[in-house]
Amino acid sequence: MPPIITAFENSPDRGRGQARDMRVRWALEEVGQPYDVRLLSFEAMKQPVHRALHPFGQIPTYEDGDLALFESGAIVLHIAERHDGLLPKDANARSRAIAWMFAALSTVEPPIIELTMAMLFERDKSWYAERLPMLQDRVRVRLGELSRRLDNADWFDGAFSAGDLMMVTVLRRLSTSGLLDGYPAIAAYVARGEARPAFRRAFDAQLAVFTAASLS
């Protein structure tokens, strides 16, 4: 039996590959592991049967035999540790790739999420115009640091790894903000990730779910 992941029945991102099951789909595609998807409504995500898998009532989850996982980073790390292709063989390089995974989720994603949530839900608030530049500046600090570290390399530490997979999915959240325009090295880095065949397969699979839901 292939592993089973959960995903939105009707994604709020309108199929743009921003929902966090995209990270898991991409990882599975990179390593060539077939998988099944169980689609959930927002109501079903909050029911006890799903909360037994994910205590916060979110997606994705991952089930493989008697193993059940939640949190996209933990799932991607599990996949990368059990299949070739997402972590280097060298022990030190492997640890650095995992460090980049943590950097994406713990250091880079939080200010991006804060900015994107403000842009989505706070535009009508009196403080929005004053707060927005501060949030943008916080993201620019991280983009500048990433750009200097990346320099002219294709990926952050040698060959493409799970660290790059996670970083690209995080940075894609800025695709409509215009902020990546000021950091051409980072924009090119994201484009390289999006050009990978495994990414395209994962993206198309997630988009197909939204397309089918919108037609039903």
mmCIF file with all atom_site columns, C-alpha atoms in Angstrom:
data_model
loop_
_atom_site.group_PDB
_atom_site.id
_atom_site.type_symbol
_atom_site.label_atom_id
_atom_site.label_alt_id
_atom_site.label_comp_id
_atom_site.label_asym_id
_atom_site.label_entity_id
_atom_site.label_seq_id
_atom_site.pdbx_PDB_ins_code
_atom_site.Cartn_x
_atom_site.Cartn_y
_atom_site.Cartn_z
_atom_site.occupancy
_atom_site.B_iso_or_equiv
_atom_site.pdbx_formal_charge
_atom_site.auth_seq_id
_atom_site.auth_comp_id
_atom_site.auth_asym_id
_atom_site.auth_atom_id
_atom_site.pdbx_PDB_model_num
ATOM 1   C CA . MET A 1 1   ? 0.000   0.000  0.000   1.00 0.00 ? 1   MET A CA 1
ATOM 2   C CA . PRO A 1 2   ? 1.360   3.446  -0.890  1.00 0.00 ? 2   PRO A CA 1
ATOM 3   C CA . PRO A 1 3   ? 1.461   6.146  1.775   1.00 0.00 ? 3   PRO A CA 1
ATOM 4   C CA . ILE A 1 4   ? -1.623  8.337  2.128   1.00 0.00 ? 4   ILE A CA 1
ATOM 5   C CA . ILE A 1 5   ? -1.480  12.101 2.521   1.00 0.00 ? 5   ILE A CA 1
ATOM 6   C CA . THR A 1 6   ? -4.294  14.516 3.236   1.00 0.00 ? 6   THR A CA 1
ATOM 7   C CA . ALA A 1 7   ? -5.059  17.681 1.294   1.00 0.00 ? 7   ALA A CA 1
ATOM 8   C CA . PHE A 1 8   ? -7.759  20.319 0.947   1.00 0.00 ? 8   PHE A CA 1
ATOM 9   C CA . GLU A 1 9   ? -10.887 19.230 -0.872  1.00 0.00 ? 9   GLU A CA 1
ATOM 10  C CA . ASN A 1 10  ? -11.229 22.839 -2.020  1.00 0.00 ? 10  ASN A CA 1
ATOM 11  C CA . SER A 1 11  ? -7.971  24.722 -1.515  1.00 0.00 ? 11  SER A CA 1
ATOM 12  C CA . PRO A 1 12  ? -8.146  28.369 -0.425  1.00 0.00 ? 12  PRO A CA 1
ATOM 13  C CA . ASP A 1 13  ? -5.101  29.138 -2.598  1.00 0.00 ? 13  ASP A CA 1
ATOM 14  C CA . ARG A 1 14  ? -7.124  28.355 -5.763  1.00 0.00 ? 14  ARG A CA 1
ATOM 15  C CA . GLY A 1 15  ? -4.670  25.689 -6.883  1.00 0.00 ? 15  GLY A CA 1
ATOM 16  C CA . ARG A 1 16  ? -1.541  27.852 -6.895  1.00 0.00 ? 16  ARG A CA 1
ATOM 17  C CA . GLY A 1 17  ? 0.589   25.338 -5.026  1.00 0.00 ? 17  GLY A CA 1
ATOM 18  C CA . GLN A 1 18  ? 0.714   27.237 -1.742  1.00 0.00 ? 18  GLN A CA 1
ATOM 19  C CA . ALA A 1 19  ? -1.070  24.706 0.475   1.00 0.00 ? 19  ALA A CA 1
ATOM 20  C CA . ARG A 1 20  ? 1.404   22.738 2.538   1.00 0.00 ? 20  ARG A CA 1
ATOM 21  C CA . ASP A 1 21  ? 0.557   19.366 1.025   1.00 0.00 ? 21  ASP A CA 1
ATOM 22  C CA . MET A 1 22  ? 2.494   20.710 -1.995  1.00 0.00 ? 22  MET A CA 1
ATOM 23  C CA . ARG A 1 23  ? 5.745   20.212 -0.077  1.00 0.00 ? 23  ARG A CA 1
ATOM 24  C CA . VAL A 1 24  ? 4.921   16.594 0.624   1.00 0.00 ? 24  VAL A CA 1
ATOM 25  C CA . ARG A 1 25  ? 3.694   15.907 -2.907  1.00 0.00 ? 25  ARG A CA 1
ATOM 26  C CA . TRP A 1 26  ? 6.909   17.401 -4.305  1.00 0.00 ? 26  TRP A CA 1
ATOM 27  C CA . ALA A 1 27  ? 9.105   15.318 -2.010  1.00 0.00 ? 27  ALA A CA 1
ATOM 28  C CA . LEU A 1 28  ? 7.282   12.132 -2.961  1.00 0.00 ? 28  LEU A CA 1
ATOM 29  C CA . GLU A 1 29  ? 7.588   12.989 -6.651  1.00 0.00 ? 29  GLU A CA 1
ATOM 30  C CA . GLU A 1 30  ? 11.319  13.698 -6.290  1.00 0.00 ? 30  GLU A CA 1
ATOM 31  C CA . VAL A 1 31  ? 11.992  10.264 -4.819  1.00 0.00 ? 31  VAL A CA 1
ATOM 32  C CA . GLY A 1 32  ? 9.589   8.446  -7.135  1.00 0.00 ? 32  GLY A CA 1
ATOM 33  C CA . GLN A 1 33  ? 7.289   7.202  -4.372  1.00 0.00 ? 33  GLN A CA 1
ATOM 34  C CA . PRO A 1 34  ? 3.651   6.665  -5.446  1.00 0.00 ? 34  PRO A CA 1
ATOM 35  C CA . TYR A 1 35  ? 1.094   7.962  -2.973  1.00 0.00 ? 35  TYR A CA 1
ATOM 36  C CA . ASP A 1 36  ? -2.630  8.300  -2.430  1.00 0.00 ? 36  ASP A CA 1
ATOM 37  C CA . VAL A 1 37  ? -4.459  11.449 -1.370  1.00 0.00 ? 37  VAL A CA 1
ATOM 38  C CA . ARG A 1 38  ? -7.440  11.726 0.952   1.00 0.00 ? 38  ARG A CA 1
ATOM 39  C CA . LEU A 1 39  ? -9.239  15.013 0.354   1.00 0.00 ? 39  LEU A CA 1
ATOM 40  C CA . LEU A 1 40  ? -10.845 16.770 3.301   1.00 0.00 ? 40  LEU A CA 1
ATOM 41  C CA . SER A 1 41  ? -13.393 19.523 3.679   1.00 0.00 ? 41  SER A CA 1
ATOM 42  C CA . PHE A 1 42  ? -12.768 22.240 6.239   1.00 0.00 ? 42  PHE A CA 1
ATOM 43  C CA . GLU A 1 43  ? -15.454 20.670 8.413   1.00 0.00 ? 43  GLU A CA 1
ATOM 44  C CA . ALA A 1 44  ? -13.874 17.209 8.212   1.00 0.00 ? 44  ALA A CA 1
ATOM 45  C CA . MET A 1 45  ? -10.474 18.633 9.210   1.00 0.00 ? 45  MET A CA 1
ATOM 46  C CA . LYS A 1 46  ? -11.895 19.613 12.610  1.00 0.00 ? 46  LYS A CA 1
ATOM 47  C CA . GLN A 1 47  ? -13.544 16.273 13.358  1.00 0.00 ? 47  GLN A CA 1
ATOM 48  C CA . PRO A 1 48  ? -12.091 13.828 15.914  1.00 0.00 ? 48  PRO A CA 1
ATOM 49  C CA . VAL A 1 49  ? -11.096 11.273 13.296  1.00 0.00 ? 49  VAL A CA 1
ATOM 50  C CA . HIS A 1 50  ? -8.750  13.770 11.615  1.00 0.00 ? 50  HIS A CA 1
ATOM 51  C CA . ARG A 1 51  ? -7.615  15.393 14.851  1.00 0.00 ? 51  ARG A CA 1
ATOM 52  C CA . ALA A 1 52  ? -6.382  11.961 15.901  1.00 0.00 ? 52  ALA A CA 1
ATOM 53  C CA . LEU A 1 53  ? -3.869  12.344 13.051  1.00 0.00 ? 53  LEU A CA 1
ATOM 54  C CA . HIS A 1 54  ? -3.315  16.097 13.299  1.00 0.00 ? 54  HIS A CA 1
ATOM 55  C CA . PRO A 1 55  ? -4.045  17.625 16.723  1.00 0.00 ? 55  PRO A CA 1
ATOM 56  C CA . PHE A 1 56  ? -4.418  21.103 15.209  1.00 0.00 ? 56  PHE A CA 1
ATOM 57  C CA . GLY A 1 57  ? -6.960  20.046 12.589  1.00 0.00 ? 57  GLY A CA 1
ATOM 58  C CA . GLN A 1 58  ? -4.860  21.014 9.585   1.00 0.00 ? 58  GLN A CA 1
ATOM 59  C CA . ILE A 1 59  ? -3.277  19.395 6.533   1.00 0.00 ? 59  ILE A CA 1
ATOM 60  C CA . PRO A 1 60  ? -1.162  17.623 5.489   1.00 0.00 ? 60  PRO A CA 1
ATOM 61  C CA . THR A 1 61  ? -0.904  14.363 7.329   1.00 0.00 ? 61  THR A CA 1
ATOM 62  C CA . TYR A 1 62  ? 0.997   11.267 6.240   1.00 0.00 ? 62  TYR A CA 1
ATOM 63  C CA . GLU A 1 63  ? 0.102   7.648  6.918   1.00 0.00 ? 63  GLU A CA 1
ATOM 64  C CA . ASP A 1 64  ? 2.285   4.690  5.997   1.00 0.00 ? 64  ASP A CA 1
ATOM 65  C CA . GLY A 1 65  ? 1.457   1.397  7.677   1.00 0.00 ? 65  GLY A CA 1
ATOM 66  C CA . ASP A 1 66  ? 1.364   1.994  11.417  1.00 0.00 ? 66  ASP A CA 1
ATOM 67  C CA . LEU A 1 67  ? 3.120   5.378  11.135  1.00 0.00 ? 67  LEU A CA 1
ATOM 68  C CA . ALA A 1 68  ? 1.108   8.590  11.161  1.00 0.00 ? 68  ALA A CA 1
ATOM 69  C CA . LEU A 1 69  ? 2.806   11.998 10.938  1.00 0.00 ? 69  LEU A CA 1
ATOM 70  C CA . PHE A 1 70  ? 1.726   15.623 10.838  1.00 0.00 ? 70  PHE A CA 1
ATOM 71  C CA . GLU A 1 71  ? 3.657   18.844 10.056  1.00 0.00 ? 71  GLU A CA 1
ATOM 72  C CA . SER A 1 72  ? 4.993   19.197 6.514   1.00 0.00 ? 72  SER A CA 1
ATOM 73  C CA . GLY A 1 73  ? 8.615   19.570 7.617   1.00 0.00 ? 73  GLY A CA 1
ATOM 74  C CA . ALA A 1 74  ? 8.543   16.365 9.648   1.00 0.00 ? 74  ALA A CA 1
ATOM 75  C CA . ILE A 1 75  ? 6.897   14.505 6.771   1.00 0.00 ? 75  ILE A CA 1
ATOM 76  C CA . VAL A 1 76  ? 9.394   15.739 4.181   1.00 0.00 ? 76  VAL A CA 1
ATOM 77  C CA . LEU A 1 77  ? 12.293  14.843 6.473   1.00 0.00 ? 77  LEU A CA 1
ATOM 78  C CA . HIS A 1 78  ? 10.854  11.357 6.966   1.00 0.00 ? 78  HIS A CA 1
ATOM 79  C CA . ILE A 1 79  ? 10.570  10.876 3.200   1.00 0.00 ? 79  ILE A CA 1
ATOM 80  C CA . ALA A 1 80  ? 14.077  12.239 2.606   1.00 0.00 ? 80  ALA A CA 1
ATOM 81  C CA . GLU A 1 81  ? 15.607  9.940  5.208   1.00 0.00 ? 81  GLU A CA 1
ATOM 82  C CA . ARG A 1 82  ? 14.020  6.846  3.734   1.00 0.00 ? 82  ARG A CA 1
ATOM 83  C CA . HIS A 1 83  ? 14.573  7.446  0.033   1.00 0.00 ? 83  HIS A CA 1
ATOM 84  C CA . ASP A 1 84  ? 17.538  8.485  -2.059  1.00 0.00 ? 84  ASP A CA 1
ATOM 85  C CA . GLY A 1 85  ? 17.522  11.860 -3.749  1.00 0.00 ? 85  GLY A CA 1
ATOM 86  C CA . LEU A 1 86  ? 16.743  14.498 -1.147  1.00 0.00 ? 86  LEU A CA 1
ATOM 87  C CA . LEU A 1 87  ? 19.611  14.213 1.333   1.00 0.00 ? 87  LEU A CA 1
ATOM 88  C CA . PRO A 1 88  ? 23.346  13.849 0.596   1.00 0.00 ? 88  PRO A CA 1
ATOM 89  C CA . LYS A 1 89  ? 25.186  10.669 1.509   1.00 0.00 ? 89  LYS A CA 1
ATOM 90  C CA . ASP A 1 90  ? 27.980  12.583 3.268   1.00 0.00 ? 90  ASP A CA 1
ATOM 91  C CA . ALA A 1 91  ? 27.049  12.976 6.946   1.00 0.00 ? 91  ALA A CA 1
ATOM 92  C CA . ASN A 1 92  ? 28.091  16.621 7.243   1.00 0.00 ? 92  ASN A CA 1
ATOM 93  C CA . ALA A 1 93  ? 26.376  17.632 4.007   1.00 0.00 ? 93  ALA A CA 1
ATOM 94  C CA . ARG A 1 94  ? 23.288  15.742 5.145   1.00 0.00 ? 94  ARG A CA 1
ATOM 95  C CA . SER A 1 95  ? 23.187  17.684 8.394   1.00 0.00 ? 95  SER A CA 1
ATOM 96  C CA . ARG A 1 96  ? 23.595  20.983 6.525   1.00 0.00 ? 96  ARG A CA 1
ATOM 97  C CA . ALA A 1 97  ? 20.684  20.107 4.220   1.00 0.00 ? 97  ALA A CA 1
ATOM 98  C CA . ILE A 1 98  ? 18.510  19.444 7.264   1.00 0.00 ? 98  ILE A CA 1
ATOM 99  C CA . ALA A 1 99  ? 19.649  22.761 8.745   1.00 0.00 ? 99  ALA A CA 1
ATOM 100 C CA . TRP A 1 100 ? 18.362  24.509 5.612   1.00 0.00 ? 100 TRP A CA 1
ATOM 101 C CA . MET A 1 101 ? 15.010  22.797 6.113   1.00 0.00 ? 101 MET A CA 1
ATOM 102 C CA . PHE A 1 102 ? 14.818  24.229 9.611   1.00 0.00 ? 102 PHE A CA 1
ATOM 103 C CA . ALA A 1 103 ? 15.971  27.629 8.361   1.00 0.00 ? 103 ALA A CA 1
ATOM 104 C CA . ALA A 1 104 ? 13.170  27.702 5.805   1.00 0.00 ? 104 ALA A CA 1
ATOM 105 C CA . LEU A 1 105 ? 10.499  26.877 8.378   1.00 0.00 ? 105 LEU A CA 1
ATOM 106 C CA . SER A 1 106 ? 11.813  28.639 11.473  1.00 0.00 ? 106 SER A CA 1
ATOM 107 C CA . THR A 1 107 ? 13.638  31.720 10.168  1.00 0.00 ? 107 THR A CA 1
ATOM 108 C CA . VAL A 1 108 ? 12.372  32.555 6.693   1.00 0.00 ? 108 VAL A CA 1
ATOM 109 C CA . GLU A 1 109 ? 8.724   31.496 6.730   1.00 0.00 ? 109 GLU A CA 1
ATOM 110 C CA . PRO A 1 110 ? 7.439   33.352 9.839   1.00 0.00 ? 110 PRO A CA 1
ATOM 111 C CA . PRO A 1 111 ? 7.943   36.931 8.523   1.00 0.00 ? 111 PRO A CA 1
ATOM 112 C CA . ILE A 1 112 ? 6.618   35.865 5.114   1.00 0.00 ? 112 ILE A CA 1
ATOM 113 C CA . ILE A 1 113 ? 3.479   34.403 6.669   1.00 0.00 ? 113 ILE A CA 1
ATOM 114 C CA . GLU A 1 114 ? 2.966   37.521 8.772   1.00 0.00 ? 114 GLU A CA 1
ATOM 115 C CA . LEU A 1 115 ? 3.236   39.692 5.658   1.00 0.00 ? 115 LEU A CA 1
ATOM 116 C CA . THR A 1 116 ? 0.978   37.571 3.474   1.00 0.00 ? 116 THR A CA 1
ATOM 117 C CA . MET A 1 117 ? -1.675  37.260 6.194   1.00 0.00 ? 117 MET A CA 1
ATOM 118 C CA . ALA A 1 118 ? -1.689  41.029 6.614   1.00 0.00 ? 118 ALA A CA 1
ATOM 119 C CA . MET A 1 119 ? -2.064  41.531 2.868   1.00 0.00 ? 119 MET A CA 1
ATOM 120 C CA . LEU A 1 120 ? -4.953  39.084 2.761   1.00 0.00 ? 120 LEU A CA 1
ATOM 121 C CA . PHE A 1 121 ? -6.887  40.001 5.883   1.00 0.00 ? 121 PHE A CA 1
ATOM 122 C CA . GLU A 1 122 ? -5.887  43.454 7.133   1.00 0.00 ? 122 GLU A CA 1
ATOM 123 C CA . ARG A 1 123 ? -6.214  45.735 4.120   1.00 0.00 ? 123 ARG A CA 1
ATOM 124 C CA . ASP A 1 124 ? -9.325  47.349 5.588   1.00 0.00 ? 124 ASP A CA 1
ATOM 125 C CA . LYS A 1 125 ? -7.723  48.040 8.968   1.00 0.00 ? 125 LYS A CA 1
ATOM 126 C CA . SER A 1 126 ? -6.697  51.541 9.988   1.00 0.00 ? 126 SER A CA 1
ATOM 127 C CA . TRP A 1 127 ? -3.156  50.429 10.777  1.00 0.00 ? 127 TRP A CA 1
ATOM 128 C CA . TYR A 1 128 ? -2.538  48.535 7.522   1.00 0.00 ? 128 TYR A CA 1
ATOM 129 C CA . ALA A 1 129 ? -0.763  51.308 5.602   1.00 0.00 ? 129 ALA A CA 1
ATOM 130 C CA . GLU A 1 130 ? 1.557   52.017 8.530   1.00 0.00 ? 130 GLU A CA 1
ATOM 131 C CA . ARG A 1 131 ? 2.263   48.378 9.346   1.00 0.00 ? 131 ARG A CA 1
ATOM 132 C CA . LEU A 1 132 ? 2.864   47.082 5.825   1.00 0.00 ? 132 LEU A CA 1
ATOM 133 C CA . PRO A 1 133 ? 6.303   48.691 5.237   1.00 0.00 ? 133 PRO A CA 1
ATOM 134 C CA . MET A 1 134 ? 7.567   47.261 8.520   1.00 0.00 ? 134 MET A CA 1
ATOM 135 C CA . LEU A 1 135 ? 6.454   43.763 7.533   1.00 0.00 ? 135 LEU A CA 1
ATOM 136 C CA . GLN A 1 136 ? 7.990   44.129 4.085   1.00 0.00 ? 136 GLN A CA 1
ATOM 137 C CA . ASP A 1 137 ? 11.287  45.283 5.571   1.00 0.00 ? 137 ASP A CA 1
ATOM 138 C CA . ARG A 1 138 ? 11.446  42.213 7.800   1.00 0.00 ? 138 ARG A CA 1
ATOM 139 C CA . VAL A 1 139 ? 11.089  39.998 4.739   1.00 0.00 ? 139 VAL A CA 1
ATOM 140 C CA . ARG A 1 140 ? 13.665  42.040 2.805   1.00 0.00 ? 140 ARG A CA 1
ATOM 141 C CA . VAL A 1 141 ? 16.207  41.429 5.568   1.00 0.00 ? 141 VAL A CA 1
ATOM 142 C CA . ARG A 1 142 ? 15.832  37.673 5.104   1.00 0.00 ? 142 ARG A CA 1
ATOM 143 C CA . LEU A 1 143 ? 15.886  37.922 1.315   1.00 0.00 ? 143 LEU A CA 1
ATOM 144 C CA . GLY A 1 144 ? 19.103  39.923 1.460   1.00 0.00 ? 144 GLY A CA 1
ATOM 145 C CA . GLU A 1 145 ? 20.716  37.367 3.744   1.00 0.00 ? 145 GLU A CA 1
ATOM 146 C CA . LEU A 1 146 ? 19.633  34.499 1.518   1.00 0.00 ? 146 LEU A CA 1
ATOM 147 C CA . SER A 1 147 ? 20.827  36.281 -1.608  1.00 0.00 ? 147 SER A CA 1
ATOM 148 C CA . ARG A 1 148 ? 24.291  36.877 -0.156  1.00 0.00 ? 148 ARG A CA 1
ATOM 149 C CA . ARG A 1 149 ? 24.573  33.252 0.946   1.00 0.00 ? 149 ARG A CA 1
ATOM 150 C CA . LEU A 1 150 ? 23.346  31.834 -2.368  1.00 0.00 ? 150 LEU A CA 1
ATOM 151 C CA . ASP A 1 151 ? 25.697  34.070 -4.374  1.00 0.00 ? 151 ASP A CA 1
ATOM 152 C CA . ASN A 1 152 ? 25.998  32.474 -7.839  1.00 0.00 ? 152 ASN A CA 1
ATOM 153 C CA . ALA A 1 153 ? 25.197  28.910 -6.802  1.00 0.00 ? 153 ALA A CA 1
ATOM 154 C CA . ASP A 1 154 ? 22.198  26.989 -8.063  1.00 0.00 ? 154 ASP A CA 1
ATOM 155 C CA . TRP A 1 155 ? 21.299  25.629 -4.609  1.00 0.00 ? 155 TRP A CA 1
ATOM 156 C CA . PHE A 1 156 ? 22.192  26.498 -1.044  1.00 0.00 ? 156 PHE A CA 1
ATOM 157 C CA . ASP A 1 157 ? 24.648  23.681 -0.328  1.00 0.00 ? 157 ASP A CA 1
ATOM 158 C CA . GLY A 1 158 ? 25.810  21.807 -3.398  1.00 0.00 ? 158 GLY A CA 1
ATOM 159 C CA . ALA A 1 159 ? 23.196  19.605 -5.067  1.00 0.00 ? 159 ALA A CA 1
ATOM 160 C CA . PHE A 1 160 ? 19.447  20.123 -4.726  1.00 0.00 ? 160 PHE A CA 1
ATOM 161 C CA . SER A 1 161 ? 18.194  18.788 -1.399  1.00 0.00 ? 161 SER A CA 1
ATOM 162 C CA . ALA A 1 162 ? 15.204  18.707 0.911   1.00 0.00 ? 162 ALA A CA 1
ATOM 163 C CA . GLY A 1 163 ? 16.496  22.032 2.262   1.00 0.00 ? 163 GLY A CA 1
ATOM 164 C CA . ASP A 1 164 ? 16.025  23.632 -1.146  1.00 0.00 ? 164 ASP A CA 1
ATOM 165 C CA . LEU A 1 165 ? 12.642  21.985 -1.597  1.00 0.00 ? 165 LEU A CA 1
ATOM 166 C CA . MET A 1 166 ? 11.426  23.496 1.640   1.00 0.00 ? 166 MET A CA 1
ATOM 167 C CA . MET A 1 167 ? 13.001  26.891 0.971   1.00 0.00 ? 167 MET A CA 1
ATOM 168 C CA . VAL A 1 168 ? 11.494  27.177 -2.506  1.00 0.00 ? 168 VAL A CA 1
ATOM 169 C CA . THR A 1 169 ? 8.003   26.364 -1.243  1.00 0.00 ? 169 THR A CA 1
ATOM 170 C CA . VAL A 1 170 ? 8.361   29.020 1.459   1.00 0.00 ? 170 VAL A CA 1
ATOM 171 C CA . LEU A 1 171 ? 9.679   31.694 -0.914  1.00 0.00 ? 171 LEU A CA 1
ATOM 172 C CA . ARG A 1 172 ? 6.911   31.001 -3.446  1.00 0.00 ? 172 ARG A CA 1
ATOM 173 C CA . ARG A 1 173 ? 4.522   32.635 -0.995  1.00 0.00 ? 173 ARG A CA 1
ATOM 174 C CA . LEU A 1 174 ? 6.036   35.949 -2.118  1.00 0.00 ? 174 LEU A CA 1
ATOM 175 C CA . SER A 1 175 ? 5.180   35.384 -5.781  1.00 0.00 ? 175 SER A CA 1
ATOM 176 C CA . THR A 1 176 ? 2.463   38.060 -5.869  1.00 0.00 ? 176 THR A CA 1
ATOM 177 C CA . SER A 1 177 ? 4.109   40.512 -3.455  1.00 0.00 ? 177 SER A CA 1
ATOM 178 C CA . GLY A 1 178 ? 6.666   41.995 -5.856  1.00 0.00 ? 178 GLY A CA 1
ATOM 179 C CA . LEU A 1 179 ? 9.413   41.627 -3.256  1.00 0.00 ? 179 LEU A CA 1
ATOM 180 C CA . LEU A 1 180 ? 11.351  38.995 -5.179  1.00 0.00 ? 180 LEU A CA 1
ATOM 181 C CA . ASP A 1 181 ? 11.868  41.496 -8.020  1.00 0.00 ? 181 ASP A CA 1
ATOM 182 C CA . GLY A 1 182 ? 14.538  43.196 -5.924  1.00 0.00 ? 182 GLY A CA 1
ATOM 183 C CA . TYR A 1 183 ? 16.485  39.969 -5.440  1.00 0.00 ? 183 TYR A CA 1
ATOM 184 C CA . PRO A 1 184 ? 17.137  38.444 -8.872  1.00 0.00 ? 184 PRO A CA 1
ATOM 185 C CA . ALA A 1 185 ? 19.327  35.647 -7.500  1.00 0.00 ? 185 ALA A CA 1
ATOM 186 C CA . ILE A 1 186 ? 16.506  34.492 -5.229  1.00 0.00 ? 186 ILE A CA 1
ATOM 187 C CA . ALA A 1 187 ? 13.891  34.862 -7.963  1.00 0.00 ? 187 ALA A CA 1
ATOM 188 C CA . ALA A 1 188 ? 16.058  32.715 -10.263 1.00 0.00 ? 188 ALA A CA 1
ATOM 189 C CA . TYR A 1 189 ? 16.517  30.181 -7.447  1.00 0.00 ? 189 TYR A CA 1
ATOM 190 C CA . VAL A 1 190 ? 12.753  29.848 -7.013  1.00 0.00 ? 190 VAL A CA 1
ATOM 191 C CA . ALA A 1 191 ? 12.333  29.514 -10.783 1.00 0.00 ? 191 ALA A CA 1
ATOM 192 C CA . ARG A 1 192 ? 14.879  26.686 -10.852 1.00 0.00 ? 192 ARG A CA 1
ATOM 193 C CA . GLY A 1 193 ? 12.900  24.845 -8.204  1.00 0.00 ? 193 GLY A CA 1
ATOM 194 C CA . GLU A 1 194 ? 9.641   25.359 -10.077 1.00 0.00 ? 194 GLU A CA 1
ATOM 195 C CA . ALA A 1 195 ? 11.244  24.055 -13.290 1.00 0.00 ? 195 ALA A CA 1
ATOM 196 C CA . ARG A 1 196 ? 12.070  20.662 -11.780 1.00 0.00 ? 196 ARG A CA 1
ATOM 197 C CA . PRO A 1 197 ? 9.908   17.926 -13.320 1.00 0.00 ? 197 PRO A CA 1
ATOM 198 C CA . ALA A 1 198 ? 8.937   16.604 -9.877  1.00 0.00 ? 198 ALA A CA 1
ATOM 199 C CA . PHE A 1 199 ? 7.701   20.065 -8.870  1.00 0.00 ? 199 PHE A CA 1
ATOM 200 C CA . ARG A 1 200 ? 5.603   20.321 -12.034 1.00 0.00 ? 200 ARG A CA 1
ATOM 201 C CA . ARG A 1 201 ? 4.015   16.915 -11.391 1.00 0.00 ? 201 ARG A CA 1
ATOM 202 C CA . ALA A 1 202 ? 3.189   17.865 -7.801  1.00 0.00 ? 202 ALA A CA 1
ATOM 203 C CA . PHE A 1 203 ? 1.841   21.266 -8.849  1.00 0.00 ? 203 PHE A CA 1
ATOM 204 C CA . ASP A 1 204 ? -0.339  19.778 -11.578 1.00 0.00 ? 204 ASP A CA 1
ATOM 205 C CA . ALA A 1 205 ? -1.720  17.179 -9.169  1.00 0.00 ? 205 ALA A CA 1
ATOM 206 C CA . GLN A 1 206 ? -2.663  19.836 -6.621  1.00 0.00 ? 206 GLN A CA 1
ATOM 207 C CA . LEU A 1 207 ? -4.138  22.103 -9.291  1.00 0.00 ? 207 LEU A CA 1
ATOM 208 C CA . ALA A 1 208 ? -6.233  19.230 -10.647 1.00 0.00 ? 208 ALA A CA 1
ATOM 209 C CA . VAL A 1 209 ? -7.928  18.908 -7.266  1.00 0.00 ? 209 VAL A CA 1
ATOM 210 C CA . PHE A 1 210 ? -8.944  22.567 -7.256  1.00 0.00 ? 210 PHE A CA 1
ATOM 211 C CA . THR A 1 211 ? -10.035 22.447 -10.898 1.00 0.00 ? 211 THR A CA 1
ATOM 212 C CA . ALA A 1 212 ? -12.231 19.418 -10.268 1.00 0.00 ? 212 ALA A CA 1
ATOM 213 C CA . ALA A 1 213 ? -13.748 21.046 -7.165  1.00 0.00 ? 213 ALA A CA 1
ATOM 214 C CA . SER A 1 214 ? -14.516 24.274 -9.030  1.00 0.00 ? 214 SER A CA 1
ATOM 215 C CA . LEU A 1 215 ? -16.310 22.363 -11.788 1.00 0.00 ? 215 LEU A CA 1
ATOM 216 C CA . SER A 1 216 ? -18.415 20.239 -9.470  1.00 0.00 ? 216 SER A CA 1
#
